[in-house]
Amino acid sequence: MKKLTLAPLLLGLAAALPAHATEGALGRPITGLQVQSYTGLVPPTPGWTLALGYVYYSGSIGAKREVPLVGGGSSLGLDAEFQMFTASALYIWDTKPGAWNFASMVTVPLAYANVDATLDIGRFTGSKSQSKTGLYDMTFVPLIASHHFSQTQHMSLALYVYAPTGEYHKGDLTNLSLHNWTFSPTVGYTALFNKGTLEWSTTAAVDIYTKDGATDYQNGDVFRIDSMLLNRWPSGWGLGVVGGWIYQLEKDTGPTADRLNGFKGRSVALGPLVSYAHTFGKSKVEFQARWLHEFDVTNRLKGNPAMISATIPL
């Protein structure tokens, strides 16, 4: 495990990203973007790790589907584009080598969002578009606890807290906040094979939303699981595959949600992953890029999410 103390470590780069679920056909996770390298492993070396990420997502729901909007009301179909830059700071506690190690994390996201919708106003319909740029909802992780079963098998337990820090105005078509608190108990697992060159990491969580008081909309709990398999070579390059599954456990509730029969949905995504690691001074920095195709999508935006990330031990 000592060889991994300078390895890329990021538990939740995409934690604050806007995505496709629940109210506004949006939610906290984007399918297949939550899992990161060594998600089950907090190494025993104390200090800071900085993670930077860029996400691009463009998705749509056909005009035959009525969609509840975050700012209130509904639209007939929806086209949305998101671009987001995230900066995550993770601190590993000085707990010495042992069966358990601990960390804490905060993520600050800056987002651009553009939404095009067809609004139903009485007997008339009309198209509307709106864009916004600014701070999105921040993520706080007070404690990440990592248990080491062996040198090659590791598990992490954490509670992610999403705060409504982004700009929100009732009645707006585009908002940079879901306007609720979300709590996500999360389990991560990492297994290493072939002397550590082959990594399998998986993240599973349940997103529990509070009610949006402005619209009286209550999102149902959402289960999600993401997994990645990555093979690394001595040259620093790595190649793998990543996938994700999102499944809403409960129906949404509230006046709009009840009219739409709960707007309960699901999504599956799969795609390639490439990485490159290089040592700068005493720090080993890893860059990753992934692209996924979503399919088997119900009551959610459908698109092709892409992400570029870098993890930098300080």
PDB file of C-alpha atoms in Angstrom:
ATOM      1  CA  MET A   1       0.000   0.000   0.000  1.00  0.00           C
ATOM      2  CA  LYS A   2       2.971   2.332   0.415  1.00  0.00           C
ATOM      3  CA  LYS A   3       3.268   2.456  -3.381  1.00  0.00           C
ATOM      4  CA  LEU A   4      -0.217   3.963  -3.490  1.00  0.00           C
ATOM      5  CA  THR A   5       0.317   6.805  -1.039  1.00  0.00           C
ATOM      6  CA  LEU A   6       1.310   9.142  -3.874  1.00  0.00           C
ATOM      7  CA  ALA A   7      -1.169   7.655  -6.311  1.00  0.00           C
ATOM      8  CA  PRO A   8      -4.162   9.664  -7.578  1.00  0.00           C
ATOM      9  CA  LEU A   9      -6.805   9.826  -4.870  1.00  0.00           C
ATOM     10  CA  LEU A  10     -10.229  11.393  -5.310  1.00  0.00           C
ATOM     11  CA  LEU A  11     -13.368  10.263  -3.556  1.00  0.00           C
ATOM     12  CA  GLY A  12     -16.162  12.044  -5.333  1.00  0.00           C
ATOM     13  CA  LEU A  13     -14.835  14.380  -8.027  1.00  0.00           C
ATOM     14  CA  ALA A  14     -18.272  14.393  -9.626  1.00  0.00           C
ATOM     15  CA  ALA A  15     -20.139  14.643  -6.344  1.00  0.00           C
ATOM     16  CA  ALA A  16     -21.503  18.135  -6.993  1.00  0.00           C
ATOM     17  CA  LEU A  17     -22.298  17.783 -10.658  1.00  0.00           C
ATOM     18  CA  PRO A  18     -25.749  18.468 -12.065  1.00  0.00           C
ATOM     19  CA  ALA A  19     -27.246  15.426 -13.706  1.00  0.00           C
ATOM     20  CA  HIS A  20     -30.329  13.678 -14.931  1.00  0.00           C
ATOM     21  CA  ALA A  21     -32.855  12.627 -12.299  1.00  0.00           C
ATOM     22  CA  THR A  22     -35.919  13.800 -10.367  1.00  0.00           C
ATOM     23  CA  GLU A  23     -37.141  17.425 -10.462  1.00  0.00           C
ATOM     24  CA  GLY A  24     -36.177  19.205 -13.674  1.00  0.00           C
ATOM     25  CA  ALA A  25     -35.003  15.829 -15.025  1.00  0.00           C
ATOM     26  CA  LEU A  26     -31.938  16.735 -12.930  1.00  0.00           C
ATOM     27  CA  GLY A  27     -30.335  15.377  -9.803  1.00  0.00           C
ATOM     28  CA  ARG A  28     -26.990  14.960  -8.110  1.00  0.00           C
ATOM     29  CA  PRO A  29     -25.175  12.168 -10.003  1.00  0.00           C
ATOM     30  CA  ILE A  30     -24.349  11.791 -13.687  1.00  0.00           C
ATOM     31  CA  THR A  31     -24.402   8.154 -14.748  1.00  0.00           C
ATOM     32  CA  GLY A  32     -20.915   6.663 -14.684  1.00  0.00           C
ATOM     33  CA  LEU A  33     -19.053   9.746 -13.417  1.00  0.00           C
ATOM     34  CA  GLN A  34     -19.111   9.110  -9.667  1.00  0.00           C
ATOM     35  CA  VAL A  35     -16.512   6.356  -9.395  1.00  0.00           C
ATOM     36  CA  GLN A  36     -12.849   7.429  -9.302  1.00  0.00           C
ATOM     37  CA  SER A  37      -9.536   5.631  -9.012  1.00  0.00           C
ATOM     38  CA  TYR A  38      -8.880   4.055  -5.602  1.00  0.00           C
ATOM     39  CA  THR A  39     -12.324   5.092  -4.368  1.00  0.00           C
ATOM     40  CA  GLY A  40     -12.115   2.547  -1.542  1.00  0.00           C
ATOM     41  CA  LEU A  41      -8.637   3.553  -0.404  1.00  0.00           C
ATOM     42  CA  VAL A  42      -7.521   6.340   1.919  1.00  0.00           C
ATOM     43  CA  PRO A  43      -3.734   5.826   2.286  1.00  0.00           C
ATOM     44  CA  PRO A  44      -1.943   6.319   5.629  1.00  0.00           C
ATOM     45  CA  THR A  45       0.139   9.272   4.402  1.00  0.00           C
ATOM     46  CA  PRO A  46      -1.334  12.501   5.867  1.00  0.00           C
ATOM     47  CA  GLY A  47      -1.719  15.668   3.835  1.00  0.00           C
ATOM     48  CA  TRP A  48      -3.734  17.353   1.105  1.00  0.00           C
ATOM     49  CA  THR A  49      -4.786  16.136  -2.321  1.00  0.00           C
ATOM     50  CA  LEU A  50      -6.233  18.513  -4.921  1.00  0.00           C
ATOM     51  CA  ALA A  51      -8.560  17.234  -7.638  1.00  0.00           C
ATOM     52  CA  LEU A  52      -9.612  19.265 -10.669  1.00  0.00           C
ATOM     53  CA  GLY A  53     -12.323  18.213 -13.085  1.00  0.00           C
ATOM     54  CA  TYR A  54     -14.221  19.356 -16.153  1.00  0.00           C
ATOM     55  CA  VAL A  55     -17.519  17.806 -17.196  1.00  0.00           C
ATOM     56  CA  TYR A  56     -19.544  18.283 -20.353  1.00  0.00           C
ATOM     57  CA  TYR A  57     -23.057  16.922 -20.654  1.00  0.00           C
ATOM     58  CA  SER A  58     -25.782  17.539 -23.208  1.00  0.00           C
ATOM     59  CA  GLY A  59     -29.047  15.642 -22.989  1.00  0.00           C
ATOM     60  CA  SER A  60     -32.696  15.790 -23.898  1.00  0.00           C
ATOM     61  CA  ILE A  61     -36.162  14.391 -23.266  1.00  0.00           C
ATOM     62  CA  GLY A  62     -38.592  14.185 -26.187  1.00  0.00           C
ATOM     63  CA  ALA A  63     -41.564  16.535 -26.462  1.00  0.00           C
ATOM     64  CA  LYS A  64     -43.943  13.663 -25.729  1.00  0.00           C
ATOM     65  CA  ARG A  65     -42.742  13.646 -22.114  1.00  0.00           C
ATOM     66  CA  GLU A  66     -43.840  16.320 -19.619  1.00  0.00           C
ATOM     67  CA  VAL A  67     -40.983  17.301 -17.323  1.00  0.00           C
ATOM     68  CA  PRO A  68     -41.181  19.008 -13.895  1.00  0.00           C
ATOM     69  CA  LEU A  69     -38.937  22.101 -13.744  1.00  0.00           C
ATOM     70  CA  VAL A  70     -36.702  22.977 -10.784  1.00  0.00           C
ATOM     71  CA  GLY A  71     -38.044  26.548 -10.743  1.00  0.00           C
ATOM     72  CA  GLY A  72     -41.637  25.317 -10.727  1.00  0.00           C
ATOM     73  CA  GLY A  73     -44.164  24.262 -13.366  1.00  0.00           C
ATOM     74  CA  SER A  74     -43.419  21.843 -16.189  1.00  0.00           C
ATOM     75  CA  SER A  75     -42.342  21.698 -19.829  1.00  0.00           C
ATOM     76  CA  LEU A  76     -43.140  19.517 -22.825  1.00  0.00           C
ATOM     77  CA  GLY A  77     -39.746  17.957 -23.404  1.00  0.00           C
ATOM     78  CA  LEU A  78     -36.394  19.443 -22.421  1.00  0.00           C
ATOM     79  CA  ASP A  79     -32.954  20.072 -23.959  1.00  0.00           C
ATOM     80  CA  ALA A  80     -30.135  20.905 -21.559  1.00  0.00           C
ATOM     81  CA  GLU A  81     -26.400  21.542 -21.754  1.00  0.00           C
ATOM     82  CA  PHE A  82     -24.057  21.590 -18.755  1.00  0.00           C
ATOM     83  CA  GLN A  83     -20.412  22.493 -18.439  1.00  0.00           C
ATOM     84  CA  MET A  84     -18.830  22.351 -15.031  1.00  0.00           C
ATOM     85  CA  PHE A  85     -15.421  22.893 -13.459  1.00  0.00           C
ATOM     86  CA  THR A  86     -14.890  21.366 -10.019  1.00  0.00           C
ATOM     87  CA  ALA A  87     -12.119  21.802  -7.467  1.00  0.00           C
ATOM     88  CA  SER A  88     -12.011  19.264  -4.632  1.00  0.00           C
ATOM     89  CA  ALA A  89      -9.695  19.444  -1.631  1.00  0.00           C
ATOM     90  CA  LEU A  90      -9.209  16.231   0.337  1.00  0.00           C
ATOM     91  CA  TYR A  91      -7.293  16.081   3.626  1.00  0.00           C
ATOM     92  CA  ILE A  92      -5.962  12.748   4.919  1.00  0.00           C
ATOM     93  CA  TRP A  93      -5.774  12.654   8.700  1.00  0.00           C
ATOM     94  CA  ASP A  94      -2.561  11.748  10.510  1.00  0.00           C
ATOM     95  CA  THR A  95      -3.751   8.388  11.876  1.00  0.00           C
ATOM     96  CA  LYS A  96      -0.624   6.307  11.074  1.00  0.00           C
ATOM     97  CA  PRO A  97      -0.667   2.998   9.157  1.00  0.00           C
ATOM     98  CA  GLY A  98      -3.294   0.559  10.403  1.00  0.00           C
ATOM     99  CA  ALA A  99      -6.566  -1.151   9.558  1.00  0.00           C
ATOM    100  CA  TRP A 100      -8.377   2.208   9.276  1.00  0.00           C
ATOM    101  CA  ASN A 101      -7.482   5.595   7.816  1.00  0.00           C
ATOM    102  CA  PHE A 102      -9.622   8.734   7.582  1.00  0.00           C
ATOM    103  CA  ALA A 103     -10.077  11.816   5.402  1.00  0.00           C
ATOM    104  CA  SER A 104     -12.374  14.818   4.868  1.00  0.00           C
ATOM    105  CA  MET A 105     -13.297  16.615   1.647  1.00  0.00           C
ATOM    106  CA  VAL A 106     -14.975  19.702   0.195  1.00  0.00           C
ATOM    107  CA  THR A 107     -15.897  20.342  -3.461  1.00  0.00           C
ATOM    108  CA  VAL A 108     -16.495  23.754  -5.028  1.00  0.00           C
ATOM    109  CA  PRO A 109     -18.244  23.616  -8.441  1.00  0.00           C
ATOM    110  CA  LEU A 110     -18.605  26.362 -11.036  1.00  0.00           C
ATOM    111  CA  ALA A 111     -21.172  25.680 -13.738  1.00  0.00           C
ATOM    112  CA  TYR A 112     -22.626  26.857 -17.023  1.00  0.00           C
ATOM    113  CA  ALA A 113     -26.148  25.634 -17.742  1.00  0.00           C
ATOM    114  CA  ASN A 114     -28.436  26.218 -20.705  1.00  0.00           C
ATOM    115  CA  VAL A 115     -31.988  24.871 -20.874  1.00  0.00           C
ATOM    116  CA  ASP A 116     -34.428  24.925 -23.795  1.00  0.00           C
ATOM    117  CA  ALA A 117     -38.031  23.987 -23.059  1.00  0.00           C
ATOM    118  CA  THR A 118     -41.501  24.101 -24.536  1.00  0.00           C
ATOM    119  CA  LEU A 119     -43.830  25.618 -21.976  1.00  0.00           C
ATOM    120  CA  ASP A 120     -47.543  24.862 -21.795  1.00  0.00           C
ATOM    121  CA  ILE A 121     -49.458  28.053 -20.883  1.00  0.00           C
ATOM    122  CA  GLY A 122     -53.165  27.404 -20.876  1.00  0.00           C
ATOM    123  CA  ARG A 123     -54.228  26.643 -24.441  1.00  0.00           C
ATOM    124  CA  PHE A 124     -50.923  27.913 -25.838  1.00  0.00           C
ATOM    125  CA  THR A 125     -47.391  26.531 -26.021  1.00  0.00           C
ATOM    126  CA  GLY A 126     -44.168  28.410 -26.575  1.00  0.00           C
ATOM    127  CA  SER A 127     -40.416  27.772 -26.555  1.00  0.00           C
ATOM    128  CA  LYS A 128     -38.110  29.382 -24.033  1.00  0.00           C
ATOM    129  CA  SER A 129     -34.354  29.289 -23.469  1.00  0.00           C
ATOM    130  CA  GLN A 130     -32.242  30.492 -20.550  1.00  0.00           C
ATOM    131  CA  SER A 131     -28.549  30.263 -19.602  1.00  0.00           C
ATOM    132  CA  LYS A 132     -26.708  30.894 -16.337  1.00  0.00           C
ATOM    133  CA  THR A 133     -23.099  30.763 -15.125  1.00  0.00           C
ATOM    134  CA  GLY A 134     -21.889  30.700 -11.526  1.00  0.00           C
ATOM    135  CA  LEU A 135     -21.452  28.700  -8.348  1.00  0.00           C
ATOM    136  CA  TYR A 136     -23.349  25.404  -8.213  1.00  0.00           C
ATOM    137  CA  ASP A 137     -24.289  23.428  -5.072  1.00  0.00           C
ATOM    138  CA  MET A 138     -21.216  22.651  -2.943  1.00  0.00           C
ATOM    139  CA  THR A 139     -20.403  19.238  -1.465  1.00  0.00           C
ATOM    140  CA  PHE A 140     -19.084  18.529   2.021  1.00  0.00           C
ATOM    141  CA  VAL A 141     -17.790  15.184   3.295  1.00  0.00           C
ATOM    142  CA  PRO A 142     -17.003  15.475   7.022  1.00  0.00           C
ATOM    143  CA  LEU A 143     -15.589  11.951   7.276  1.00  0.00           C
ATOM    144  CA  ILE A 144     -14.361   9.276   4.879  1.00  0.00           C
ATOM    145  CA  ALA A 145     -13.380   6.106   6.740  1.00  0.00           C
ATOM    146  CA  SER A 146     -11.296   3.572   4.813  1.00  0.00           C
ATOM    147  CA  HIS A 147     -10.775  -0.011   5.977  1.00  0.00           C
ATOM    148  CA  HIS A 148      -7.916  -2.098   4.597  1.00  0.00           C
ATOM    149  CA  PHE A 149      -8.771  -5.791   4.384  1.00  0.00           C
ATOM    150  CA  SER A 150      -5.354  -6.453   2.860  1.00  0.00           C
ATOM    151  CA  GLN A 151      -2.723  -4.772   0.685  1.00  0.00           C
ATOM    152  CA  THR A 152      -5.010  -5.273  -2.311  1.00  0.00           C
ATOM    153  CA  GLN A 153      -8.574  -4.908  -0.968  1.00  0.00           C
ATOM    154  CA  HIS A 154      -9.951  -1.705   0.516  1.00  0.00           C
ATOM    155  CA  MET A 155     -13.360  -0.259   1.440  1.00  0.00           C
ATOM    156  CA  SER A 156     -14.478   3.295   2.236  1.00  0.00           C
ATOM    157  CA  LEU A 157     -17.558   4.589   4.075  1.00  0.00           C
ATOM    158  CA  ALA A 158     -18.667   8.210   3.789  1.00  0.00           C
ATOM    159  CA  LEU A 159     -21.601  10.599   4.047  1.00  0.00           C
ATOM    160  CA  TYR A 160     -21.755  13.216   1.279  1.00  0.00           C
ATOM    161  CA  VAL A 161     -23.731  16.387   2.083  1.00  0.00           C
ATOM    162  CA  TYR A 162     -24.892  18.622  -0.773  1.00  0.00           C
ATOM    163  CA  ALA A 163     -25.763  22.200   0.220  1.00  0.00           C
ATOM    164  CA  PRO A 164     -28.042  24.530  -1.833  1.00  0.00           C
ATOM    165  CA  THR A 165     -25.331  27.163  -2.379  1.00  0.00           C
ATOM    166  CA  GLY A 166     -26.044  27.881  -6.062  1.00  0.00           C
ATOM    167  CA  GLU A 167     -28.216  30.645  -7.506  1.00  0.00           C
ATOM    168  CA  TYR A 168     -31.933  29.836  -7.468  1.00  0.00           C
ATOM    169  CA  HIS A 169     -35.016  31.825  -8.452  1.00  0.00           C
ATOM    170  CA  LYS A 170     -38.488  30.365  -8.483  1.00  0.00           C
ATOM    171  CA  GLY A 171     -40.002  30.607 -11.944  1.00  0.00           C
ATOM    172  CA  ASP A 172     -36.644  30.576 -13.763  1.00  0.00           C
ATOM    173  CA  LEU A 173     -36.181  27.955 -16.439  1.00  0.00           C
ATOM    174  CA  THR A 174     -32.489  27.465 -15.546  1.00  0.00           C
ATOM    175  CA  ASN A 175     -31.193  27.324 -11.966  1.00  0.00           C
ATOM    176  CA  LEU A 176     -27.715  26.576 -10.613  1.00  0.00           C
ATOM    177  CA  SER A 177     -29.101  24.788  -7.558  1.00  0.00           C
ATOM    178  CA  LEU A 178     -31.527  21.955  -6.864  1.00  0.00           C
ATOM    179  CA  HIS A 179     -32.770  24.103  -3.962  1.00  0.00           C
ATOM    180  CA  ASN A 180     -32.622  21.253  -1.444  1.00  0.00           C
ATOM    181  CA  TRP A 181     -30.223  19.509   0.886  1.00  0.00           C
ATOM    182  CA  THR A 182     -29.163  16.033  -0.171  1.00  0.00           C
ATOM    183  CA  PHE A 183     -27.536  13.361   1.997  1.00  0.00           C
ATOM    184  CA  SER A 184     -25.768  10.433   0.345  1.00  0.00           C
ATOM    185  CA  PRO A 185     -24.406   7.536   2.421  1.00  0.00           C
ATOM    186  CA  THR A 186     -21.720   6.050   0.169  1.00  0.00           C
ATOM    187  CA  VAL A 187     -19.683   2.838   0.048  1.00  0.00           C
ATOM    188  CA  GLY A 188     -16.545   2.517  -2.085  1.00  0.00           C
ATOM    189  CA  TYR A 189     -14.540  -0.621  -2.849  1.00  0.00           C
ATOM    190  CA  THR A 190     -11.159  -1.059  -4.538  1.00  0.00           C
ATOM    191  CA  ALA A 191      -9.431  -4.336  -5.473  1.00  0.00           C
ATOM    192  CA  LEU A 192      -5.973  -4.537  -7.063  1.00  0.00           C
ATOM    193  CA  PHE A 193      -4.665  -7.374  -9.235  1.00  0.00           C
ATOM    194  CA  ASN A 194      -1.475  -8.223 -11.161  1.00  0.00           C
ATOM    195  CA  LYS A 195       0.797  -6.501  -8.640  1.00  0.00           C
ATOM    196  CA  GLY A 196      -1.398  -3.402  -8.613  1.00  0.00           C
ATOM    197  CA  THR A 197      -1.418  -2.766 -12.361  1.00  0.00           C
ATOM    198  CA  LEU A 198      -5.088  -3.799 -12.724  1.00  0.00           C
ATOM    199  CA  GLU A 199      -7.636  -1.877 -10.633  1.00  0.00           C
ATOM    200  CA  TRP A 200     -11.331  -2.510 -10.070  1.00  0.00           C
ATOM    201  CA  SER A 201     -13.164   0.229  -8.155  1.00  0.00           C
ATOM    202  CA  THR A 202     -16.884   0.543  -7.404  1.00  0.00           C
ATOM    203  CA  THR A 203     -18.991   3.208  -5.691  1.00  0.00           C
ATOM    204  CA  ALA A 204     -22.572   2.690  -4.459  1.00  0.00           C
ATOM    205  CA  ALA A 205     -24.811   5.263  -2.759  1.00  0.00           C
ATOM    206  CA  VAL A 206     -28.365   6.319  -1.976  1.00  0.00           C
ATOM    207  CA  ASP A 207     -29.285   9.987  -2.515  1.00  0.00           C
ATOM    208  CA  ILE A 208     -31.826  11.227   0.056  1.00  0.00           C
ATOM    209  CA  TYR A 209     -33.335  14.625  -0.820  1.00  0.00           C
ATOM    210  CA  THR A 210     -35.119  17.153   1.352  1.00  0.00           C
ATOM    211  CA  LYS A 211     -38.204  18.900  -0.049  1.00  0.00           C
ATOM    212  CA  ASP A 212     -37.900  21.908  -2.349  1.00  0.00           C
ATOM    213  CA  GLY A 213     -39.868  24.386  -0.264  1.00  0.00           C
ATOM    214  CA  ALA A 214     -40.339  26.819  -3.160  1.00  0.00           C
ATOM    215  CA  THR A 215     -42.168  24.306  -5.379  1.00  0.00           C
ATOM    216  CA  ASP A 216     -43.384  21.783  -2.766  1.00  0.00           C
ATOM    217  CA  TYR A 217     -41.587  19.073  -4.769  1.00  0.00           C
ATOM    218  CA  GLN A 218     -40.137  16.048  -2.949  1.00  0.00           C
ATOM    219  CA  ASN A 219     -37.645  13.951  -4.910  1.00  0.00           C
ATOM    220  CA  GLY A 220     -37.726  10.220  -4.241  1.00  0.00           C
ATOM    221  CA  ASP A 221     -34.635   8.417  -2.955  1.00  0.00           C
ATOM    222  CA  VAL A 222     -32.243   7.398  -5.742  1.00  0.00           C
ATOM    223  CA  PHE A 223     -29.885   4.392  -5.724  1.00  0.00           C
ATOM    224  CA  ARG A 224     -26.777   4.503  -7.888  1.00  0.00           C
ATOM    225  CA  ILE A 225     -23.759   2.306  -8.537  1.00  0.00           C
ATOM    226  CA  ASP A 226     -20.736   3.069 -10.729  1.00  0.00           C
ATOM    227  CA  SER A 227     -17.836   0.747 -11.521  1.00  0.00           C
ATOM    228  CA  MET A 228     -14.549   0.977 -13.400  1.00  0.00           C
ATOM    229  CA  LEU A 229     -11.869  -1.483 -14.535  1.00  0.00           C
ATOM    230  CA  LEU A 230      -8.510   0.082 -15.394  1.00  0.00           C
ATOM    231  CA  ASN A 231      -5.216  -1.482 -16.490  1.00  0.00           C
ATOM    232  CA  ARG A 232      -2.051   0.602 -16.110  1.00  0.00           C
ATOM    233  CA  TRP A 233       1.318   0.092 -17.836  1.00  0.00           C
ATOM    234  CA  PRO A 234       4.867   1.141 -16.780  1.00  0.00           C
ATOM    235  CA  SER A 235       4.799   3.873 -19.436  1.00  0.00           C
ATOM    236  CA  GLY A 236       2.218   5.702 -17.315  1.00  0.00           C
ATOM    237  CA  TRP A 237      -0.702   5.077 -19.668  1.00  0.00           C
ATOM    238  CA  GLY A 238      -3.817   3.206 -18.657  1.00  0.00           C
ATOM    239  CA  LEU A 239      -6.913   1.992 -20.469  1.00  0.00           C
ATOM    240  CA  GLY A 240     -10.199   0.718 -19.128  1.00  0.00           C
ATOM    241  CA  VAL A 241     -13.974   0.757 -19.113  1.00  0.00           C
ATOM    242  CA  VAL A 242     -16.464   2.535 -16.845  1.00  0.00           C
ATOM    243  CA  GLY A 243     -20.200   2.174 -16.356  1.00  0.00           C
ATOM    244  CA  GLY A 244     -23.046   3.301 -14.129  1.00  0.00           C
ATOM    245  CA  TRP A 245     -26.631   2.513 -13.173  1.00  0.00           C
ATOM    246  CA  ILE A 246     -29.102   4.935 -11.574  1.00  0.00           C
ATOM    247  CA  TYR A 247     -32.440   3.668 -10.281  1.00  0.00           C
ATOM    248  CA  GLN A 248     -35.024   5.752  -8.453  1.00  0.00           C
ATOM    249  CA  LEU A 249     -36.345   3.782  -5.473  1.00  0.00           C
ATOM    250  CA  GLU A 250     -39.379   5.935  -4.739  1.00  0.00           C
ATOM    251  CA  LYS A 251     -41.759   8.114  -6.708  1.00  0.00           C
ATOM    252  CA  ASP A 252     -41.459  11.896  -6.466  1.00  0.00           C
ATOM    253  CA  THR A 253     -44.300  13.551  -4.565  1.00  0.00           C
ATOM    254  CA  GLY A 254     -45.991  16.947  -4.598  1.00  0.00           C
ATOM    255  CA  PRO A 255     -48.648  18.601  -6.803  1.00  0.00           C
ATOM    256  CA  THR A 256     -46.607  18.433 -10.030  1.00  0.00           C
ATOM    257  CA  ALA A 257     -45.052  15.032  -9.318  1.00  0.00           C
ATOM    258  CA  ASP A 258     -48.417  13.462  -8.446  1.00  0.00           C
ATOM    259  CA  ARG A 259     -49.873  14.693 -11.733  1.00  0.00           C
ATOM    260  CA  LEU A 260     -46.930  13.052 -13.561  1.00  0.00           C
ATOM    261  CA  ASN A 261     -47.394   9.736 -11.707  1.00  0.00           C
ATOM    262  CA  GLY A 262     -44.264  10.254  -9.617  1.00  0.00           C
ATOM    263  CA  PHE A 263     -41.820  10.810 -12.501  1.00  0.00           C
ATOM    264  CA  LYS A 264     -39.828   7.767 -11.379  1.00  0.00           C
ATOM    265  CA  GLY A 265     -36.854   6.998 -13.629  1.00  0.00           C
ATOM    266  CA  ARG A 266     -33.664   5.093 -14.321  1.00  0.00           C
ATOM    267  CA  SER A 267     -30.544   5.251 -16.485  1.00  0.00           C
ATOM    268  CA  VAL A 268     -27.617   3.057 -17.579  1.00  0.00           C
ATOM    269  CA  ALA A 269     -24.326   4.234 -19.143  1.00  0.00           C
ATOM    270  CA  LEU A 270     -21.153   2.578 -20.422  1.00  0.00           C
ATOM    271  CA  GLY A 271     -17.964   3.868 -22.041  1.00  0.00           C
ATOM    272  CA  PRO A 272     -14.146   3.884 -22.294  1.00  0.00           C
ATOM    273  CA  LEU A 273     -11.649   5.370 -19.829  1.00  0.00           C
ATOM    274  CA  VAL A 274      -8.054   6.438 -20.477  1.00  0.00           C
ATOM    275  CA  SER A 275      -5.466   7.609 -17.930  1.00  0.00           C
ATOM    276  CA  TYR A 276      -1.917   8.928 -17.849  1.00  0.00           C
ATOM    277  CA  ALA A 277       0.285   9.261 -14.760  1.00  0.00           C
ATOM    278  CA  HIS A 278       3.505  11.245 -14.465  1.00  0.00           C
ATOM    279  CA  THR A 279       5.751  12.152 -11.540  1.00  0.00           C
ATOM    280  CA  PHE A 280       6.449  15.838 -10.995  1.00  0.00           C
ATOM    281  CA  GLY A 281       9.055  16.195  -8.259  1.00  0.00           C
ATOM    282  CA  LYS A 282       7.786  13.984  -5.433  1.00  0.00           C
ATOM    283  CA  SER A 283       4.139  13.992  -6.525  1.00  0.00           C
ATOM    284  CA  LYS A 284       2.584  11.496  -8.914  1.00  0.00           C
ATOM    285  CA  VAL A 285      -0.178  13.229 -10.868  1.00  0.00           C
ATOM    286  CA  GLU A 286      -2.748  11.250 -12.842  1.00  0.00           C
ATOM    287  CA  PHE A 287      -4.940  12.587 -15.630  1.00  0.00           C
ATOM    288  CA  GLN A 288      -8.093  10.741 -16.691  1.00  0.00           C
ATOM    289  CA  ALA A 289     -10.627  11.136 -19.476  1.00  0.00           C
ATOM    290  CA  ARG A 290     -13.868   9.221 -19.969  1.00  0.00           C
ATOM    291  CA  TRP A 291     -16.850   9.231 -22.313  1.00  0.00           C
ATOM    292  CA  LEU A 292     -20.088   7.336 -21.759  1.00  0.00           C
ATOM    293  CA  HIS A 293     -23.206   6.560 -23.728  1.00  0.00           C
ATOM    294  CA  GLU A 294     -26.506   6.461 -21.829  1.00  0.00           C
ATOM    295  CA  PHE A 295     -29.187   3.909 -22.696  1.00  0.00           C
ATOM    296  CA  ASP A 296     -32.248   2.320 -21.098  1.00  0.00           C
ATOM    297  CA  VAL A 297     -33.232   5.821 -19.904  1.00  0.00           C
ATOM    298  CA  THR A 298     -36.671   6.558 -18.453  1.00  0.00           C
ATOM    299  CA  ASN A 299     -37.886   9.958 -17.161  1.00  0.00           C
ATOM    300  CA  ARG A 300     -34.376  11.407 -17.361  1.00  0.00           C
ATOM    301  CA  LEU A 301     -32.260  13.376 -19.761  1.00  0.00           C
ATOM    302  CA  LYS A 302     -30.457  11.108 -22.204  1.00  0.00           C
ATOM    303  CA  GLY A 303     -27.012  12.019 -23.539  1.00  0.00           C
ATOM    304  CA  ASN A 304     -23.293  11.235 -23.601  1.00  0.00           C
ATOM    305  CA  PRO A 305     -21.464  12.524 -20.490  1.00  0.00           C
ATOM    306  CA  ALA A 306     -17.738  13.217 -20.713  1.00  0.00           C
ATOM    307  CA  MET A 307     -15.205  14.124 -18.026  1.00  0.00           C
ATOM    308  CA  ILE A 308     -11.535  15.110 -17.778  1.00  0.00           C
ATOM    309  CA  SER A 309      -9.876  15.072 -14.354  1.00  0.00           C
ATOM    310  CA  ALA A 310      -6.535  15.448 -12.621  1.00  0.00           C
ATOM    311  CA  THR A 311      -5.512  14.458  -9.084  1.00  0.00           C
ATOM    312  CA  ILE A 312      -2.541  16.239  -7.519  1.00  0.00           C
ATOM    313  CA  PRO A 313      -1.064  15.213  -4.126  1.00  0.00           C
ATOM    314  CA  LEU A 314       0.303  18.328  -2.399  1.00  0.00           C
TER     315      LEU A 314
END
